C-alpha cells in the first residue's frame, strides 16, 4: 500500500484521529488512571508482537513472559551494574537485543514443533528462565526482584522528579511514540510478502511448503520478531512499574498475555491493543473492589471463550459487517 | 544417609507420578493440557483435610486412612461437573481456546477454594502422626511416607492393568493413538472423554489428599506441583503413561540429590536436565 | 431503545468520572499547608496478609490488633478528636500487585497513612513509593535490614523522607541468637541453616552467619539450604541437614513452612541430634501445641512475649491491657505481629499529636514525618524509639522451649534479654559492617 493509498483508506483516517486523541490523554485522565493507561499501552505493544505468532502464524506460546522478562531485566541489570549507561536511548536497543538473543535460542528449540507441543515447550523454557531469575538471588534479587530508578533521555535527567510526574509528562509521549512506531512496523510486517507467507503457513503448512516457503525458518523469524516486540513492551513497562520480579517469566504471566490477546480478538490486527488496555483496567478494578478478583477475571475469560471467541474487537467487527450488509440491502 | 535421600526422592516421585499420570491421561485422550490440574490437586487436599479435621480423634484410625480416598472421589465429582459444564464444549475448538478455558478454570477454582474454605491453613496431621516412625538401617523415617509410596504404586498398577487388560482401557488408548480412527470405529468419544477427565482429576485429588497430612492446606497449594507436573510431562513425553513414571522418578531423584549436593541451584538444575533431554529427544523420553 | 439508555448511562458515568477527577485534583492542591483539624475520620489503610500462608500466623493477628487498637483510640476520643476509619487490605497477590495497590491507596483513595507489610519483598518494593507518590507509609512487620540501610557505611539517613518502619529489623533477632548461642553452647562447632529463598531468609542468614563467624570463629557452616516460600515437602532438606551433622540449625522459616518443617522433622528423628535456633519462632509453640519439641532456641523478634513484663510502668500497664484484651477478644495470647501492629498505629498517633503541638492544627504528612523521627513512646513490650534513620530499635528476648503444666504448649525458659544497644547497629552504619567491626 502506497502513501496515497494510506490516505485514501478510511482506516488510516481513524488511526490518525485516535493518535491525536491520545496526545491529549494526560490532560483528561487522573494521574492514577493515566498510569494504568500506560500499563495498557505497554501491553498493547506486547499484544502486537504476540499476535504475530498467534494470529498470523498460528502458534500459541504459553511462555512469552520470558521475553517480557528479558526486556525488563535488561533495564534492571543495566541500572544495577552499568548505571553510567542508564539512558533510554541505550536501554531500549539493549532490551531489544537481549530479547532477540533469548528468543533466537528458545525459538530455535520451539519451532521444531507445532500445536500443543509448541505451547508446552515454550512454557517450559520460560520456566527455566524463571528458575534462574528466582534462584540467582545475589544477581537478580530472586523473588524480591529489583527496583529501577528513572532513566535519562538524550542527556535530560529526571532527578528530583517524582515518578508520577515523569510518567505523566515526558515518558507518556515517549511511550506513545514507541507505540506508534511499533504499530506502523507491525502493520508493515503483516502486510509484507513475509507476513503473507506466515499466514499461508498458518492456513496450510503443507501447501506453504509446496509453494517454496521455508516453513521452519519463517516460523523462527516470526518467533524472534514477536519476542522482540514483547521484550520492548517489557522494557517500557519497567519504567511505569518501577520494579521487576521473577514472576514476569512465570507461565501465569504468559497466560495473561494470551488472555488479553483473546480478550481483544486475535483475528484482527487491532484486537490485542484493545484487549491489553481493557485487561489492565479490568484486573485492577477487580482487584480493588473484591477479594475474589481471580473469580471475576477467570469467569470473564470462560464466558469469553464460550460466547465471544473473536474477542471484543472481533465482536464489533462482526457487528459492523452485519450493519453494512443491512445498509447495502436496503 | 543415601538410602534416606533415595526414599525422599521416591516419595516426591510418588506424588508427582499421581499428578502427572492424571495430566497425561487427560492430555492423551482429550488432547487438552489441563492448566487447572494444580487447583484440582488443591481441592483434593482441602476436602481431605476438612474431613480428617471433622472426624477428629474420635474415630478408629482406619477411617482416617479411608477418608484420604475422599480426595479421589470428591475431585472426581468436581472433574465430572467441570467436564460436563465447560470442557465438553472445547473438543472441536482450537488449541488457544482449550488452554485459555482451563486457565480461566484455574483462576475460578482458586477463588472457589477461597470462598469455601477461607484464607486460613488447615492442619490435618493425624494420619501422619498415627503411623509413627520406622527404622531403616539406623535412620528414622516416617511410616506415612512409605504408605504414600505404596498407594501410588497400587494406583499405578491399577491404571496399568486397566489400560492394558480392560476393554474400556483399550478404547481409551485407541482414542489417544488416533482420534479420527477411533471415531470411525464408532467409539463413544464423548462418554470416554468424560471418563478420562474424571479419572485424571481424581488422581490429582488423591495426590492432594495424600499430601495434606504432612503439610497444612493453604491457598495457592497447587502452584508448585503443577510446575513439577509440567516438567514430568515434557520430559516423559506428552500423553505417555510410561513417561509419567520415568519422568517422576527423574524429577524426584534430581530434586532430592540436588538439594543434598547442590542446594543453591537445585531448581535450575532440574530445568537444565529437562532442557538437555528436549534438545536430544524433543518429543520427550517416551513421546511419539 | 435499550441501546440508547445504556449509552446515556455511559455518558453520565463518564461525566461523573471527569467530575471526581477534577475535585480530587482540587483537594490535592490544598494539602500543602497546615489547616484546622478536619471533622472527617482519618483514613488508615492497614495492609496485611488476609489470605495465604502468612494469613493465619501473622496477617490475621496483625489485622485483629489494628482493629483492637483503633477501637481503643476511638473509644478514647480518637486522634485530636478525629476518629479512625480503618481499612483492612490484603497483602496477597505478589509484589507487583502491592505496588499497584499502594499507588491506588495514596493517589486514588487518598488515605492519611498506610500501615502495613509483613513480607520483606513487599516492603522493599513499596517503601520507595512513599517519596515517589508523596504519601506516609509505615512498615510494621517486615524484617530485612536492607530496607533502611544505604549501599555502604556510612550512609545518609533517612533513606526515605516519608517512609518508616516502626520496629527493629531482623538484625536484632539474629545477633541476639548468635550471642545466646555463644553464651549457652560455647562448645559447639558445626552450624547449618535453612532459610526461605527471598530477602527475609537470605538476609537473616547473612546477619547470623556474619555474627557467628565473629563471635565463634571456630564454628563451621556445614550446610545452607534455600527452600522456596510455601514449600510442602521438606524431607529432602531435612535429610540433607541431618547428613551434614550440625549441632545447631539456624532458621527463619515462618508460617505454614515452619509448622510443616517441624512436623516432618519430628517424623524423621531430626530433633534427637539437632537443636533448632529460630530467629522468629515465637508464634509456633502456641500454633503447634504440646507436640512442639522442647529445647529449641527461640527469639521473639524483640521483647514481644506475652510472659514478659517491661521495666517501665506505662509499658507494663499497656502489656497487661494488651494481653488481657487480646485474649478476651480472640482467645489466644498475642504473638509478635500483634505487638508490631500496636507499634505502627501508635507511632502514627503519637507523631500526629507531637506534630500538632508544634504546628497548632492538623499537621501535614511532612510535619508528621518530622515528628515521627526520633519519637519515643511506651508499648506493651517496652519503650520504643524510632531513630533518625526512620527505623525502630528494640531490645531482644531469646529463650528455650520448655513444657510446663500451666500452658498447653511449651513456653520459653532461660529467657535472656539483650539490650537495644547490643543488637542494633549505630545510625548510618550497615549492620554487617558494624558486626565486622566488633572487637
Tab-separated table of C-alpha atoms in Angstrom, chain B residues 7-281:
chain	number	residue	atom	x	y	z
B	7	UNK	CA	13.442	-42.658	49.809
B	8	UNK	CA	12.864	-38.897	49.761
B	9	UNK	CA	13.260	-38.948	46.005
B	10	UNK	CA	10.828	-41.837	45.746
B	11	UNK	CA	8.291	-40.095	47.970
B	12	UNK	CA	8.361	-36.917	45.894
B	13	UNK	CA	8.227	-39.028	42.723
B	14	UNK	CA	5.201	-40.935	44.041
B	15	UNK	CA	3.168	-37.764	44.429
B	16	UNK	CA	4.368	-36.377	41.130
B	17	UNK	CA	3.515	-39.624	39.453
B	18	UNK	CA	-0.133	-39.383	40.536
B	19	UNK	CA	-0.319	-35.771	39.373
B	20	UNK	CA	1.387	-36.280	36.034
B	21	UNK	CA	-0.430	-39.520	35.355
B	22	UNK	CA	-3.689	-37.579	35.577
B	23	UNK	CA	-2.302	-34.796	33.377
B	24	UNK	CA	-1.147	-37.327	30.805
B	25	UNK	CA	-4.378	-39.308	30.710
B	26	UNK	CA	-6.306	-36.119	30.003
B	27	UNK	CA	-3.711	-34.950	27.518
B	28	UNK	CA	-3.563	-38.293	25.748
B	29	UNK	CA	-7.257	-38.979	25.452
B	30	UNK	CA	-8.594	-35.456	25.041
B	31	UNK	CA	-5.608	-33.594	23.645
B	32	UNK	CA	-6.103	-30.921	26.284
B	33	UNK	CA	-3.421	-29.703	28.654
B	34	UNK	CA	-5.308	-29.104	31.867
B	35	UNK	CA	-3.836	-25.954	33.397
B	36	UNK	CA	-6.338	-26.228	36.256
B	37	UNK	CA	-4.804	-29.521	37.347
B	38	UNK	CA	-2.982	-27.905	40.265
B	39	UNK	CA	-6.250	-26.488	41.560
B	40	UNK	CA	-7.839	-29.933	41.422
B	41	UNK	CA	-4.916	-31.203	43.490
B	42	UNK	CA	-5.506	-28.384	45.980
B	43	UNK	CA	-9.218	-29.174	46.189
B	44	UNK	CA	-8.330	-32.793	46.989
B	45	UNK	CA	-6.136	-31.541	49.817
B	46	UNK	CA	-8.829	-29.276	51.232
B	47	UNK	CA	-11.556	-31.911	51.056
B	48	UNK	CA	-9.385	-34.499	52.802
B	49	UNK	CA	-8.170	-32.026	55.427
B	50	UNK	CA	-11.685	-30.900	56.142
B	51	UNK	CA	-12.920	-34.491	56.573
B	52	UNK	CA	-9.967	-35.518	58.748
B	53	UNK	CA	-10.443	-32.486	60.993
B	54	UNK	CA	-14.185	-33.140	61.226
B	55	UNK	CA	-13.661	-36.807	62.107
B	56	UNK	CA	-11.179	-35.725	64.764
B	57	UNK	CA	-9.626	-38.243	67.081
B	58	UNK	CA	-12.884	-39.962	67.991
B	59	UNK	CA	-12.965	-42.454	65.110
B	60	UNK	CA	-10.796	-45.556	64.690
B	61	UNK	CA	-7.618	-44.647	62.769
B	62	UNK	CA	-8.631	-46.922	59.911
B	63	UNK	CA	-11.337	-44.441	58.913
B	64	UNK	CA	-8.801	-41.659	58.723
B	65	UNK	CA	-6.898	-43.528	56.051
B	66	UNK	CA	-10.049	-44.442	54.161
B	67	UNK	CA	-11.066	-40.784	54.307
B	68	UNK	CA	-7.991	-39.943	52.220
B	69	UNK	CA	-9.909	-41.511	49.342
B	70	UNK	CA	-12.316	-38.587	49.655
B	71	UNK	CA	-9.772	-36.623	47.610
B	72	UNK	CA	-10.129	-39.135	44.783
B	73	UNK	CA	-13.921	-39.252	44.916
B	74	UNK	CA	-14.577	-35.582	45.664
B	75	UNK	CA	-12.291	-34.259	42.970
B	76	UNK	CA	-13.601	-36.916	40.612
B	77	UNK	CA	-17.026	-35.337	41.084
B	78	UNK	CA	-15.588	-31.845	40.589
B	79	UNK	CA	-13.932	-33.142	37.437
B	80	UNK	CA	-17.220	-34.597	36.223
B	81	UNK	CA	-19.028	-31.278	36.731
B	82	UNK	CA	-16.188	-29.383	35.089
B	83	UNK	CA	-16.166	-31.659	32.078
B	84	UNK	CA	-19.929	-31.547	31.643
B	85	UNK	CA	-20.235	-27.797	32.074
B	86	UNK	CA	-17.083	-26.477	30.378
B	87	UNK	CA	-14.583	-28.864	28.865
B	88	UNK	CA	-17.045	-30.674	26.603
B	89	UNK	CA	-17.567	-27.521	24.566
B	90	UNK	CA	-13.879	-27.474	23.784
B	91	UNK	CA	-13.386	-30.684	21.828
B	92	UNK	CA	-13.954	-29.090	18.468
B	93	UNK	CA	-12.343	-25.779	19.346
B	94	UNK	CA	-8.782	-24.832	18.599
B	95	UNK	CA	-5.866	-25.088	20.987
B	96	UNK	CA	-5.872	-21.498	22.227
B	97	UNK	CA	-9.455	-21.772	23.443
B	98	UNK	CA	-8.839	-25.102	25.132
B	99	UNK	CA	-5.851	-23.774	27.017
B	100	UNK	CA	-7.480	-20.489	27.929
B	101	UNK	CA	-10.574	-22.241	29.191
B	102	UNK	CA	-8.551	-24.348	31.614
B	103	UNK	CA	-6.568	-21.210	32.519
B	104	UNK	CA	-9.849	-19.481	33.342
B	105	UNK	CA	-10.932	-22.543	35.312
B	106	UNK	CA	-7.677	-22.335	37.270
B	107	UNK	CA	-8.434	-18.794	38.418
B	108	UNK	CA	-12.065	-19.596	39.078
B	109	UNK	CA	-11.296	-22.686	41.171
B	110	UNK	CA	-8.618	-20.843	43.131
B	111	UNK	CA	-11.253	-18.395	44.346
B	112	UNK	CA	-13.886	-21.077	44.813
B	113	UNK	CA	-11.462	-22.668	47.279
B	114	UNK	CA	-11.150	-19.298	48.997
B	115	UNK	CA	-14.936	-18.917	49.135
B	116	UNK	CA	-15.482	-22.359	50.629
B	117	UNK	CA	-12.532	-22.763	52.962
B	118	UNK	CA	-11.449	-19.179	53.574
B	119	UNK	CA	-7.908	-17.909	53.861
B	120	UNK	CA	-6.710	-19.943	56.818
B	121	UNK	CA	-4.497	-23.014	56.972
B	122	UNK	CA	-5.949	-26.480	57.604
B	123	UNK	CA	-3.771	-28.763	59.695
B	124	UNK	CA	-4.755	-32.417	59.373
B	125	UNK	CA	-1.697	-34.281	60.521
B	126	UNK	CA	-3.382	-37.133	62.406
B	127	UNK	CA	-2.798	-39.800	59.697
B	128	UNK	CA	0.846	-38.759	59.515
B	129	UNK	CA	1.448	-38.921	63.254
B	130	UNK	CA	-0.559	-42.078	63.958
B	131	UNK	CA	1.598	-44.245	61.693
B	132	UNK	CA	4.702	-43.273	63.649
B	133	UNK	CA	8.247	-43.923	62.574
B	134	UNK	CA	10.128	-46.903	61.232
B	135	UNK	CA	13.792	-47.709	61.480
B	136	UNK	CA	15.585	-48.082	58.154
B	137	UNK	CA	19.206	-49.134	58.655
B	138	UNK	CA	19.553	-46.945	61.692
B	139	UNK	CA	17.714	-43.991	60.191
B	140	UNK	CA	14.369	-42.819	61.471
B	141	UNK	CA	11.778	-42.432	58.718
B	142	UNK	CA	8.065	-41.615	58.946
B	143	UNK	CA	5.977	-44.651	58.036
B	144	UNK	CA	3.415	-42.382	56.408
B	145	UNK	CA	5.784	-41.576	53.533
B	146	UNK	CA	6.101	-45.301	52.844
B	147	UNK	CA	2.313	-45.502	52.907
B	148	UNK	CA	2.101	-42.762	50.253
B	149	UNK	CA	4.585	-44.587	48.032
B	150	UNK	CA	2.601	-47.776	48.481
B	151	UNK	CA	-0.665	-46.102	47.476
B	152	UNK	CA	0.946	-44.519	44.433
B	153	UNK	CA	2.352	-47.887	43.445
B	154	UNK	CA	-1.063	-49.533	43.783
B	155	UNK	CA	-2.703	-46.723	41.822
B	156	UNK	CA	-0.087	-47.036	39.080
B	157	UNK	CA	-0.542	-50.810	38.873
B	158	UNK	CA	-4.317	-50.499	38.748
B	159	UNK	CA	-4.148	-47.918	35.970
B	160	UNK	CA	-1.709	-50.100	34.063
B	161	UNK	CA	-3.935	-53.162	34.415
B	162	UNK	CA	-6.935	-51.085	33.470
B	163	UNK	CA	-5.308	-49.645	30.374
B	164	UNK	CA	-3.894	-52.903	29.103
B	165	UNK	CA	-6.445	-55.507	30.149
B	166	UNK	CA	-9.919	-53.976	30.192
B	167	UNK	CA	-11.988	-53.089	27.174
B	168	UNK	CA	-12.614	-49.586	28.462
B	169	UNK	CA	-8.899	-49.006	28.926
B	170	UNK	CA	-8.095	-50.275	25.452
B	171	UNK	CA	-10.715	-47.949	23.989
B	172	UNK	CA	-9.123	-45.026	25.834
B	173	UNK	CA	-5.738	-45.939	24.407
B	174	UNK	CA	-7.246	-46.223	20.969
B	175	UNK	CA	-8.533	-42.667	21.189
B	176	UNK	CA	-5.210	-41.323	22.345
B	177	UNK	CA	-3.439	-43.125	19.496
B	178	UNK	CA	-5.720	-41.930	16.740
B	179	UNK	CA	-8.790	-39.923	17.500
B	180	UNK	CA	-10.209	-39.927	13.992
B	181	UNK	CA	-9.780	-43.635	13.577
B	182	UNK	CA	-11.467	-44.235	16.927
B	183	UNK	CA	-14.395	-42.095	15.842
B	184	UNK	CA	-14.598	-44.086	12.647
B	185	UNK	CA	-14.726	-47.299	14.655
B	186	UNK	CA	-17.827	-45.943	16.357
B	187	UNK	CA	-16.389	-45.464	19.850
B	188	UNK	CA	-18.378	-43.256	22.202
B	189	UNK	CA	-15.850	-40.444	22.253
B	190	UNK	CA	-17.929	-38.122	24.431
B	191	UNK	CA	-18.501	-40.673	27.158
B	192	UNK	CA	-14.919	-41.882	27.112
B	193	UNK	CA	-13.583	-38.340	27.265
B	194	UNK	CA	-15.718	-37.609	30.314
B	195	UNK	CA	-14.402	-40.749	31.919
B	196	UNK	CA	-10.785	-39.843	31.161
B	197	UNK	CA	-11.209	-36.373	32.615
B	198	UNK	CA	-12.843	-37.699	35.781
B	199	UNK	CA	-10.069	-40.256	36.188
B	200	UNK	CA	-7.326	-37.690	35.642
B	201	UNK	CA	-8.935	-35.216	38.027
B	202	UNK	CA	-9.461	-37.910	40.648
B	203	UNK	CA	-5.787	-38.861	40.565
B	204	UNK	CA	-4.815	-35.234	41.179
B	205	UNK	CA	-7.299	-35.118	44.061
B	206	UNK	CA	-5.837	-38.298	45.509
B	207	UNK	CA	-2.348	-36.794	45.406
B	208	UNK	CA	-3.609	-33.701	47.220
B	209	UNK	CA	-5.331	-35.801	49.861
B	210	UNK	CA	-2.203	-37.878	50.429
B	211	UNK	CA	-0.064	-34.784	50.912
B	212	UNK	CA	-2.261	-32.931	53.343
B	213	UNK	CA	-1.380	-34.893	56.485
B	214	UNK	CA	2.230	-33.766	56.046
B	215	UNK	CA	1.654	-30.077	55.399
B	216	UNK	CA	-1.234	-27.687	56.022
B	217	UNK	CA	-3.658	-26.998	53.162
B	218	UNK	CA	-3.392	-23.357	52.136
B	219	UNK	CA	-4.407	-21.118	49.280
B	220	UNK	CA	-2.081	-21.429	46.321
B	221	UNK	CA	-1.395	-25.024	47.340
B	222	UNK	CA	-1.446	-26.346	43.787
B	223	UNK	CA	1.012	-23.997	42.064
B	224	UNK	CA	4.254	-25.776	42.772
B	225	UNK	CA	3.099	-29.340	41.994
B	226	UNK	CA	1.645	-28.165	38.691
B	227	UNK	CA	5.021	-26.835	37.564
B	228	UNK	CA	6.760	-30.064	38.524
B	229	UNK	CA	3.950	-31.897	36.756
B	230	UNK	CA	4.683	-29.916	33.587
B	231	UNK	CA	8.350	-30.876	33.753
B	232	UNK	CA	7.447	-34.547	34.120
B	233	UNK	CA	5.034	-34.394	31.194
B	234	UNK	CA	7.534	-32.662	28.932
B	235	UNK	CA	10.446	-34.897	29.886
B	236	UNK	CA	8.482	-38.137	29.854
B	237	UNK	CA	6.617	-37.418	26.657
B	238	UNK	CA	3.231	-35.807	26.209
B	239	UNK	CA	0.406	-38.211	26.921
B	240	UNK	CA	2.659	-41.139	27.778
B	241	UNK	CA	1.890	-43.136	30.919
B	242	UNK	CA	5.314	-44.745	30.975
B	243	UNK	CA	6.743	-41.263	30.571
B	244	UNK	CA	4.867	-40.122	33.671
B	245	UNK	CA	6.523	-42.858	35.705
B	246	UNK	CA	10.062	-42.366	34.449
B	247	UNK	CA	9.750	-38.587	34.409
B	248	UNK	CA	8.519	-38.526	38.010
B	249	UNK	CA	11.389	-40.668	39.182
B	250	UNK	CA	13.865	-38.478	37.335
B	251	UNK	CA	12.453	-35.292	38.815
B	252	UNK	CA	12.114	-36.810	42.293
B	253	UNK	CA	15.711	-38.012	42.433
B	254	UNK	CA	17.138	-34.898	40.841
B	255	UNK	CA	15.390	-32.804	43.458
B	256	UNK	CA	16.361	-34.965	46.420
B	257	UNK	CA	20.020	-35.349	45.485
B	258	UNK	CA	20.173	-31.838	44.095
B	259	UNK	CA	19.170	-30.382	47.465
B	260	UNK	CA	21.712	-32.566	49.247
B	261	UNK	CA	24.602	-31.824	46.909
B	262	UNK	CA	23.891	-28.538	45.043
B	263	UNK	CA	21.418	-26.702	47.266
B	264	UNK	CA	21.935	-23.369	45.507
B	265	UNK	CA	20.840	-24.471	42.060
B	266	UNK	CA	18.553	-27.443	42.560
B	267	UNK	CA	15.657	-25.884	40.631
B	268	UNK	CA	17.579	-24.636	37.556
B	269	UNK	CA	19.401	-27.997	37.554
B	270	UNK	CA	16.075	-29.701	37.112
B	271	UNK	CA	15.142	-27.468	34.198
B	272	UNK	CA	18.599	-27.886	32.738
B	273	UNK	CA	18.269	-31.680	32.695
B	274	UNK	CA	14.814	-31.296	31.177
B	275	UNK	CA	16.274	-28.915	28.581
B	276	UNK	CA	19.065	-31.305	27.609
B	277	UNK	CA	16.603	-34.163	27.186
B	278	UNK	CA	14.441	-31.974	24.995
B	279	UNK	CA	17.298	-30.902	22.769
B	280	UNK	CA	18.405	-34.502	22.285
B	281	UNK	CA	14.936	-36.007	22.120
